[in-house]
Amino acid sequence: MENAICDEPPKGLEEMLDRLIEAADSGESVTVESMMEAVGRRSFGPIVLLVGLVAMSPLSGIPTIPSILGIVVVLVAGQLLVGRKHFWIPKRLLRRSIPSDKFAKALKVLLPAGRFVDRFLRPRLTFLTRGGGAYLMAVLCVLVGATMPPLELLPFLATTAGAALTAYGLALIAHDGMLALVAIGATFGVGYLAVSAL
């Protein structure tokens, strides 16, 4: 059974994880397309959060997964910067899949953290998450996404990029500018690690 496209973005990390785990229950494998449909394919924040969560999970240890996630972020953020309202991703990438059992197991590990984090999210310093601030974050997400292929050279190092992208995604969803500042700081650390890995 295919998942319906969600027009409403998730309101927090726990809801995001619940949607993705539900998507994993629909078959033996979960595709990139079904993940995006579950969280809201038309919204930048949820897509960045999706990539960040997968990159932070044990799934980042699967070869090529970090590089695929990085390409998705660069493509989506780049289209946002040029003014596209609907994001295009090559069908070849959308068809890439992960075994459902591994996907759900990896995300369930993050559920307690999701409940904890959601308690601290709230709108503040919203100029950092709207208008020009949102475009700045898109630029920084492109930079983080570009670091993911070199970070893949060392096992699980891409989780650092995942943490930064998770922070960006949550900041955009909750309009939490304080979290956006944390994400911006993390971006510099990710850049340093990527240069060191080369």
Coordinates of C-alpha atoms in Angstrom, one line a residue:
M1 CA 0.0 0.0 0.0
E2 CA 1.4 3.4 -1.0
N3 CA 1.7 6.2 1.5
A4 CA -0.4 9.3 0.9
I5 CA 1.5 12.5 0.3
C6 CA 1.4 14.6 3.5
D7 CA 0.6 18.3 2.7
E8 CA 1.1 19.3 6.4
P9 CA 4.7 19.2 7.6
P10 CA 5.3 17.5 10.9
K11 CA 5.1 19.7 14.0
G12 CA 8.1 18.2 15.7
L13 CA 10.7 15.5 15.8
E14 CA 8.6 12.8 17.4
E15 CA 5.8 13.2 14.8
M16 CA 8.4 13.1 12.1
L17 CA 9.8 9.8 13.4
D18 CA 6.3 8.3 13.8
R19 CA 5.5 9.1 10.1
L20 CA 8.7 7.5 8.9
I21 CA 8.2 4.4 11.0
E22 CA 4.7 4.1 9.7
A23 CA 6.0 4.4 6.1
A24 CA 8.4 1.5 6.9
D25 CA 5.4 -0.7 7.8
S26 CA 4.0 -0.6 4.2
G27 CA 6.3 -3.2 2.7
E28 CA 9.6 -5.1 2.8
S29 CA 11.6 -2.0 1.8
V30 CA 11.1 1.8 2.1
T31 CA 12.1 4.0 -0.8
V32 CA 13.4 7.5 -0.8
E33 CA 10.2 8.6 -2.5
S34 CA 8.0 7.0 0.2
M35 CA 10.0 8.6 2.9
M36 CA 9.6 12.0 1.3
E37 CA 5.8 11.5 0.7
A38 CA 5.4 10.6 4.4
V39 CA 7.0 13.8 5.7
G40 CA 5.8 16.3 3.1
R41 CA 7.6 16.3 -0.2
R42 CA 6.8 20.0 -0.9
S43 CA 8.4 21.4 2.2
F44 CA 12.1 22.2 2.6
G45 CA 12.4 21.8 6.4
P46 CA 10.9 18.3 6.6
I47 CA 13.1 17.0 3.8
V48 CA 16.3 18.4 5.4
L49 CA 15.1 16.9 8.7
L50 CA 14.5 13.5 7.0
V51 CA 18.0 13.5 5.6
G52 CA 19.5 14.5 8.9
L53 CA 17.7 11.8 10.8
V54 CA 18.7 9.0 8.4
A55 CA 22.3 10.3 8.5
M56 CA 22.3 10.4 12.3
S57 CA 21.0 6.8 12.5
P58 CA 23.0 3.6 12.2
L59 CA 21.9 3.6 8.5
S60 CA 24.7 6.0 7.8
G61 CA 27.1 3.1 8.0
I62 CA 25.6 1.5 4.9
P63 CA 27.8 2.2 1.9
T64 CA 26.6 5.0 -0.5
I65 CA 23.7 6.1 1.9
P66 CA 25.5 9.2 3.1
S67 CA 26.4 10.2 -0.5
I68 CA 22.8 9.7 -1.7
L69 CA 21.6 11.8 1.2
G70 CA 24.1 14.6 0.4
I71 CA 22.9 14.7 -3.2
V72 CA 19.3 14.9 -2.1
V73 CA 20.1 17.9 0.2
V74 CA 22.1 19.7 -2.5
L75 CA 19.4 19.2 -5.1
V76 CA 16.5 20.3 -2.9
A77 CA 18.3 23.3 -1.3
G78 CA 19.6 24.4 -4.7
Q79 CA 16.1 24.4 -6.2
L80 CA 14.8 26.4 -3.2
L81 CA 17.5 29.0 -3.9
V82 CA 16.5 29.4 -7.5
G83 CA 12.8 29.9 -6.5
R84 CA 11.3 26.5 -7.3
K85 CA 8.2 25.7 -5.2
H86 CA 8.1 22.0 -6.0
F87 CA 11.2 20.0 -5.7
W88 CA 12.4 17.7 -8.5
I89 CA 14.6 14.7 -7.7
P90 CA 15.8 12.1 -10.3
K91 CA 13.6 8.9 -10.3
R92 CA 16.8 6.9 -9.9
L93 CA 17.4 8.5 -6.5
L94 CA 13.7 8.2 -5.5
R95 CA 13.7 4.5 -6.2
R96 CA 16.7 3.8 -3.9
S97 CA 15.5 1.8 -0.9
I98 CA 16.4 0.5 2.5
P99 CA 15.1 -2.7 4.1
S100 CA 12.0 -1.7 6.2
D101 CA 13.1 -3.6 9.3
K102 CA 16.5 -1.9 9.4
F103 CA 14.9 1.5 8.7
A104 CA 12.3 1.2 11.5
K105 CA 14.7 -0.2 14.0
A106 CA 17.2 2.6 13.4
L107 CA 14.5 5.3 13.8
K108 CA 13.0 3.8 16.9
V109 CA 16.3 4.3 18.6
L110 CA 15.8 8.0 18.1
L111 CA 12.3 8.2 19.5
P112 CA 13.2 9.0 23.1
A113 CA 15.5 11.7 21.9
G114 CA 12.7 13.1 19.8
R115 CA 10.3 13.4 22.7
F116 CA 13.0 15.1 24.7
V117 CA 14.0 17.6 22.0
D118 CA 10.4 18.5 21.2
R119 CA 9.9 20.0 24.7
F120 CA 12.5 22.7 24.0
L121 CA 11.4 23.7 20.5
R122 CA 9.5 27.0 20.2
P123 CA 9.4 30.0 17.9
R124 CA 12.2 32.5 18.7
L125 CA 14.5 34.7 16.7
T126 CA 12.2 33.8 13.8
F127 CA 14.0 36.2 11.4
L128 CA 16.7 33.5 11.1
T129 CA 14.1 30.9 9.9
R130 CA 12.0 33.0 7.5
G131 CA 12.7 35.1 4.4
G132 CA 16.4 35.8 4.0
G133 CA 17.3 33.7 7.0
A134 CA 15.7 30.6 5.4
Y135 CA 17.7 31.2 2.2
L136 CA 20.9 31.5 4.3
M137 CA 20.1 28.2 5.9
A138 CA 19.5 26.7 2.4
V139 CA 23.0 27.8 1.3
L140 CA 24.5 26.3 4.4
C141 CA 22.6 23.1 3.9
V142 CA 24.1 22.9 0.4
L143 CA 27.6 23.1 2.0
V144 CA 26.8 20.4 4.5
G145 CA 25.3 18.1 1.9
A146 CA 28.5 18.6 -0.2
T147 CA 30.6 17.3 2.7
M148 CA 28.7 14.0 3.0
P149 CA 30.5 12.1 0.2
P150 CA 34.0 12.8 1.6
L151 CA 32.8 12.1 5.2
E152 CA 31.6 8.7 4.0
L153 CA 35.3 7.7 3.7
L154 CA 35.4 7.1 7.4
P155 CA 32.7 4.9 9.0
F156 CA 29.8 6.8 10.6
L157 CA 31.5 10.2 10.3
A158 CA 28.6 11.4 8.2
T159 CA 26.5 11.4 11.4
T160 CA 28.1 14.8 12.2
A161 CA 26.6 16.2 9.0
G162 CA 23.3 14.5 9.9
A163 CA 23.3 16.2 13.3
A164 CA 23.7 19.6 11.6
L165 CA 21.0 18.9 9.1
T166 CA 18.6 17.7 11.8
A167 CA 19.1 21.0 13.6
Y168 CA 18.5 23.0 10.4
G169 CA 15.3 20.9 9.7
L170 CA 13.9 21.3 13.2
A171 CA 14.8 25.0 13.2
L172 CA 12.8 25.6 10.0
I173 CA 9.8 23.5 11.2
A174 CA 9.6 25.1 14.6
H175 CA 10.8 28.6 13.5
D176 CA 13.4 28.2 16.3
G177 CA 16.2 30.7 15.5
M178 CA 18.2 29.6 18.5
L179 CA 18.4 26.2 17.1
A180 CA 19.4 27.7 13.8
L181 CA 22.4 29.3 15.5
V182 CA 23.4 25.9 16.9
A183 CA 23.1 24.4 13.4
I184 CA 25.3 27.2 11.9
G185 CA 27.9 26.6 14.5
A186 CA 27.8 22.8 13.8
T187 CA 28.3 23.5 10.1
F188 CA 31.8 24.9 10.7
G189 CA 32.7 21.7 12.6
V190 CA 31.4 19.5 9.8
G191 CA 33.4 21.5 7.3
Y192 CA 36.6 20.9 9.3
L193 CA 35.9 17.2 9.5
A194 CA 35.3 17.0 5.7
V195 CA 38.5 18.8 4.9
S196 CA 40.4 16.5 7.3
A197 CA 38.9 13.4 5.7
L198 CA 40.2 14.3 2.3

